[in-house]
Amino acid sequence: MVLSKKEDADIAEVLFSAESIRSRVTELGALISTDFSDGQPLTVVGVATGAFIFLADLVRAIDVPMEVDVIRAESYGQGTESSGQVRVSSNMKVQVEGRHVLLVEDILDTGRTLAALVGHMVVKGANSVSVCVLLDKEERRIIPLVLPPSGKQYTGFQCPDQFVVGYGLDFDEKYRSLSYVGVLRSELYSS
Ligand code: IMP
Ligand code: MG
């Protein structure tokens, strides 16, 4: 893989190359297409901003009629650590009542964001709530991901407990446009 962007200089190690992400997204799309082939309406909801590239690639790999929207959740805190409180700060335009919802998120870390958003979709009357995350930092989990009955969980890759950026993931809003996921050089965020 050729590294040719200015932000590449801040990456200590590439964990998931653009090619490996592309092939995993194709696999996830095929799995999801099979699982949601029951003819019931599907709404795919990306969690802004981090999921925007994953969402764009994933929906094109899913061959089921769908609606697509985004939602924004903020946790109080910034930098590399999020705090305990999560709130929906920008809601969807589409209705999810009576529909299958597939939440698409960049990374599952403590689990707080997705726990809040799954609850939000249940309250909105979704028929089922499933989750697709590109990365899972399983050892960091504080809140286990509990899905309502018939909800499914899809994971791109297990991620080591390191701060990663690229393919939508940021540090202070930077590095999102890198086409791979890499470890940020720690001297850039630790003080
Ligand atoms: P959770 O609520 O702790 O599961 O955190 C999920 C959110 O934290 C993600 O949507 C990311 O915005 C952010 N996050 C967690 N780990 C990383 C990382 O390694 N790089 C960039 N963002 C991260
Ligand atoms: Mg995020």
CSV table of C-alpha atoms and ligand atoms in Angstrom, one decimal:
chain,number,residue,atom,x,y,z
A,1,MET,CA,0.0,0.0,0.0
A,2,VAL,CA,1.4,3.4,-1.0
A,3,LEU,CA,1.1,6.1,1.7
A,4,SER,CA,0.9,9.4,-0.1
A,5,LYS,CA,-1.1,11.8,2.0
A,6,LYS,CA,0.3,14.5,4.3
A,7,GLU,CA,-1.5,13.0,7.4
A,8,ASP,CA,0.2,9.6,6.8
A,9,ALA,CA,3.3,11.0,8.5
A,10,ASP,CA,1.4,10.9,11.9
A,11,ILE,CA,0.6,7.2,11.7
A,12,ALA,CA,2.7,4.8,13.6
A,13,GLU,CA,1.3,1.6,12.1
A,14,VAL,CA,-1.3,0.6,9.6
A,15,LEU,CA,-3.7,-1.9,11.2
A,16,PHE,CA,-6.3,-2.4,8.5
A,17,SER,CA,-5.4,-1.6,4.9
A,18,ALA,CA,-7.8,-0.1,2.4
A,19,GLU,CA,-7.8,-3.5,0.6
A,20,SER,CA,-8.6,-5.5,3.7
A,21,ILE,CA,-11.4,-3.1,4.6
A,22,ARG,CA,-12.8,-3.4,1.1
A,23,SER,CA,-13.0,-7.1,1.2
A,24,ARG,CA,-14.4,-7.2,4.7
A,25,VAL,CA,-17.1,-4.7,3.7
A,26,THR,CA,-18.1,-6.9,0.8
A,27,GLU,CA,-18.4,-9.9,3.1
A,28,LEU,CA,-20.5,-7.9,5.6
A,29,GLY,CA,-22.7,-6.6,2.8
A,30,ALA,CA,-23.4,-10.1,1.6
A,31,LEU,CA,-24.2,-11.3,5.2
A,32,ILE,CA,-26.6,-8.4,5.8
A,33,SER,CA,-28.3,-8.9,2.4
A,34,THR,CA,-29.0,-12.5,3.3
A,35,ASP,CA,-30.2,-11.7,6.8
A,36,PHE,CA,-32.5,-8.9,5.7
A,37,SER,CA,-34.0,-10.6,2.7
A,38,ASP,CA,-37.4,-11.1,4.4
A,39,GLY,CA,-39.0,-8.3,2.5
A,40,GLN,CA,-39.6,-6.1,5.6
A,41,PRO,CA,-38.4,-2.5,5.2
A,42,LEU,CA,-34.8,-1.8,6.2
A,43,THR,CA,-33.5,1.5,7.4
A,44,VAL,CA,-29.7,1.9,7.7
A,45,VAL,CA,-28.6,4.6,10.1
A,46,GLY,CA,-25.0,5.7,10.3
A,47,VAL,CA,-23.6,7.3,13.4
A,48,ALA,CA,-22.1,10.7,12.4
A,49,THR,CA,-19.5,11.6,11.8
A,50,GLY,CA,-17.2,8.7,12.2
A,51,ALA,CA,-19.3,6.1,10.3
A,52,PHE,CA,-19.6,8.2,7.1
A,53,ILE,CA,-17.1,6.4,5.0
A,54,PHE,CA,-18.0,2.9,6.3
A,55,LEU,CA,-21.7,3.8,5.8
A,56,ALA,CA,-21.1,4.8,2.2
A,57,ASP,CA,-19.2,1.7,1.3
A,58,LEU,CA,-21.4,-0.7,3.3
A,59,VAL,CA,-24.7,0.4,1.8
A,60,ARG,CA,-23.3,-0.1,-1.7
A,61,ALA,CA,-22.4,-3.7,-0.7
A,62,ILE,CA,-25.9,-4.4,0.6
A,63,ASP,CA,-28.4,-5.6,-2.0
A,64,VAL,CA,-31.7,-5.1,-0.3
A,65,PRO,CA,-34.0,-2.1,-0.8
A,66,MET,CA,-33.3,0.4,2.0
A,67,GLU,CA,-33.6,3.9,3.4
A,68,VAL,CA,-30.4,5.5,4.6
A,69,ASP,CA,-30.1,8.2,7.3
A,70,VAL,CA,-27.7,9.5,9.9
A,71,ILE,CA,-27.9,10.2,13.6
A,72,ARG,CA,-25.5,12.1,15.8
A,73,ALA,CA,-24.7,11.2,19.4
A,74,GLU,CA,-22.5,13.3,21.5
A,75,SER,CA,-20.7,12.1,24.6
A,76,TYR,CA,-19.5,14.8,26.9
A,77,GLY,CA,-15.7,14.9,26.5
A,78,GLN,CA,-13.2,15.3,23.8
A,79,GLY,CA,-9.8,14.0,22.7
A,80,THR,CA,-9.3,10.3,23.1
A,81,GLU,CA,-11.5,9.7,26.1
A,82,SER,CA,-15.3,9.9,26.2
A,83,SER,CA,-17.3,10.5,29.3
A,84,GLY,CA,-20.2,8.6,30.6
A,85,GLN,CA,-23.1,10.6,29.3
A,86,VAL,CA,-24.4,10.1,25.8
A,87,ARG,CA,-27.2,12.0,24.2
A,88,VAL,CA,-28.8,12.1,20.7
A,89,SER,CA,-27.8,15.5,19.4
A,90,SER,CA,-29.1,15.3,15.9
A,91,ASN,CA,-32.0,13.0,15.0
A,92,MET,CA,-33.0,11.2,11.9
A,93,LYS,CA,-35.3,12.5,9.2
A,94,VAL,CA,-36.8,9.1,8.4
A,95,GLN,CA,-39.4,7.2,10.5
A,96,VAL,CA,-38.1,3.9,11.9
A,97,GLU,CA,-41.4,2.7,13.4
A,98,GLY,CA,-42.2,-0.9,12.2
A,99,ARG,CA,-38.9,-1.1,10.2
A,100,HIS,CA,-35.7,-3.1,10.6
A,101,VAL,CA,-33.0,-0.7,11.8
A,102,LEU,CA,-29.3,-1.4,11.2
A,103,LEU,CA,-27.1,1.0,13.1
A,104,VAL,CA,-23.7,1.5,11.5
A,105,GLU,CA,-20.9,2.8,13.7
A,106,ASP,CA,-17.1,3.2,13.2
A,107,ILE,CA,-16.0,1.6,16.5
A,108,LEU,CA,-17.4,-0.1,19.6
A,109,ASP,CA,-15.4,1.0,22.5
A,110,THR,CA,-16.9,1.4,26.0
A,111,GLY,CA,-20.3,0.6,24.4
A,112,ARG,CA,-22.0,3.7,25.7
A,113,THR,CA,-22.9,5.3,22.4
A,114,LEU,CA,-24.5,2.2,20.9
A,115,ALA,CA,-26.3,1.3,24.1
A,116,ALA,CA,-27.9,4.8,24.0
A,117,LEU,CA,-28.7,4.6,20.3
A,118,VAL,CA,-30.2,1.0,20.4
A,119,GLY,CA,-32.4,2.3,23.2
A,120,HIS,CA,-33.4,5.3,21.1
A,121,MET,CA,-34.4,3.0,18.2
A,122,VAL,CA,-36.5,0.8,20.5
A,123,VAL,CA,-38.3,3.9,21.9
A,124,LYS,CA,-39.0,5.0,18.3
A,125,GLY,CA,-40.7,1.7,17.6
A,126,ALA,CA,-38.3,-0.1,15.4
A,127,ASN,CA,-39.3,-3.6,14.5
A,128,SER,CA,-35.8,-4.9,15.1
A,129,VAL,CA,-32.5,-3.2,15.9
A,130,SER,CA,-29.2,-4.6,14.6
A,131,VAL,CA,-25.7,-3.1,14.7
A,132,CYS,CA,-22.8,-3.2,12.3
A,133,VAL,CA,-19.5,-1.8,13.6
A,134,LEU,CA,-16.3,-1.7,11.6
A,135,LEU,CA,-14.0,-2.1,14.7
A,136,ASP,CA,-14.6,-3.7,18.1
A,137,LYS,CA,-12.3,-2.9,21.0
A,138,GLU,CA,-13.8,-5.6,23.1
A,139,GLU,CA,-11.5,-5.3,26.1
A,140,ARG,CA,-12.6,-1.7,26.6
A,141,ARG,CA,-16.3,-2.5,27.1
A,142,ILE,CA,-18.0,-1.0,30.1
A,143,ILE,CA,-21.6,-1.4,28.9
A,144,PRO,CA,-22.3,-4.7,27.2
A,145,LEU,CA,-24.1,-4.4,23.8
A,146,VAL,CA,-27.5,-5.9,24.4
A,147,LEU,CA,-29.8,-6.1,21.4
A,148,PRO,CA,-33.5,-6.6,21.4
A,149,PRO,CA,-34.7,-10.1,20.3
A,150,SER,CA,-33.9,-10.8,16.6
A,151,GLY,CA,-31.3,-8.0,16.5
A,152,LYS,CA,-28.0,-9.1,15.0
A,153,GLN,CA,-24.4,-7.9,15.6
A,154,TYR,CA,-21.9,-7.6,12.7
A,155,THR,CA,-18.3,-6.7,13.3
A,156,GLY,CA,-15.6,-5.9,10.7
A,157,PHE,CA,-12.5,-6.4,12.8
A,158,GLN,CA,-11.5,-6.9,16.4
A,159,CYS,CA,-9.3,-3.9,17.2
A,160,PRO,CA,-6.4,-3.8,19.7
A,161,ASP,CA,-6.7,-1.3,22.6
A,162,GLN,CA,-4.8,1.5,20.8
A,163,PHE,CA,-6.1,4.8,19.6
A,164,VAL,CA,-6.8,4.5,15.9
A,165,VAL,CA,-7.7,6.9,13.1
A,166,GLY,CA,-8.6,6.9,9.4
A,167,TYR,CA,-11.5,5.5,7.3
A,168,GLY,CA,-13.8,8.0,9.1
A,169,LEU,CA,-12.2,7.8,12.5
A,170,ASP,CA,-10.7,11.1,13.8
A,171,PHE,CA,-8.6,12.6,16.4
A,172,ASP,CA,-9.8,16.1,17.0
A,173,GLU,CA,-11.6,16.0,13.6
A,174,LYS,CA,-8.5,15.2,11.7
A,175,TYR,CA,-7.4,12.0,9.8
A,176,ARG,CA,-10.9,11.0,8.8
A,177,SER,CA,-10.0,11.0,5.1
A,178,LEU,CA,-7.3,8.4,5.3
A,179,SER,CA,-8.4,5.3,3.4
A,180,TYR,CA,-7.0,2.8,5.9
A,181,VAL,CA,-7.2,2.5,9.7
A,182,GLY,CA,-3.9,3.1,11.6
A,183,VAL,CA,-2.5,3.8,15.0
A,184,LEU,CA,-1.9,7.4,15.7
A,185,ARG,CA,1.6,8.2,17.0
A,186,SER,CA,1.0,8.5,20.7
A,187,GLU,CA,3.1,11.6,21.2
A,188,LEU,CA,0.4,13.5,19.2
A,189,TYR,CA,-2.3,13.0,21.8
A,190,SER,CA,-0.6,12.2,25.1
A,191,SER,CA,0.6,15.1,27.1
B,1,IMP,P1,-18.1,4.3,23.0
B,1,IMP,O1,-19.4,5.0,23.3
B,1,IMP,O2,-17.1,4.4,24.2
B,1,IMP,O3,-18.3,2.9,22.6
B,1,IMP,O4,-17.3,5.1,21.9
B,1,IMP,C1,-17.6,5.1,20.7
B,1,IMP,C2,-17.0,6.3,20.1
B,1,IMP,O5,-15.8,6.7,20.6
B,1,IMP,C3,-16.8,6.1,18.6
B,1,IMP,O6,-17.9,6.4,17.9
B,1,IMP,C4,-15.6,7.0,18.3
B,1,IMP,O7,-16.1,8.3,18.0
B,1,IMP,C5,-14.9,7.1,19.6
B,1,IMP,N1,-13.7,6.3,19.7
B,1,IMP,C6,-13.4,5.3,20.5
B,1,IMP,N2,-12.2,4.7,20.2
B,1,IMP,C7,-11.7,5.5,19.2
B,1,IMP,C8,-10.4,5.4,18.5
B,1,IMP,O8,-9.5,4.5,18.8
B,1,IMP,N3,-10.2,6.3,17.6
B,1,IMP,C9,-11.2,7.3,17.3
B,1,IMP,N4,-12.3,7.4,17.9
B,1,IMP,C10,-12.6,6.5,18.9
B,2,MG,MG,-18.1,8.1,16.7
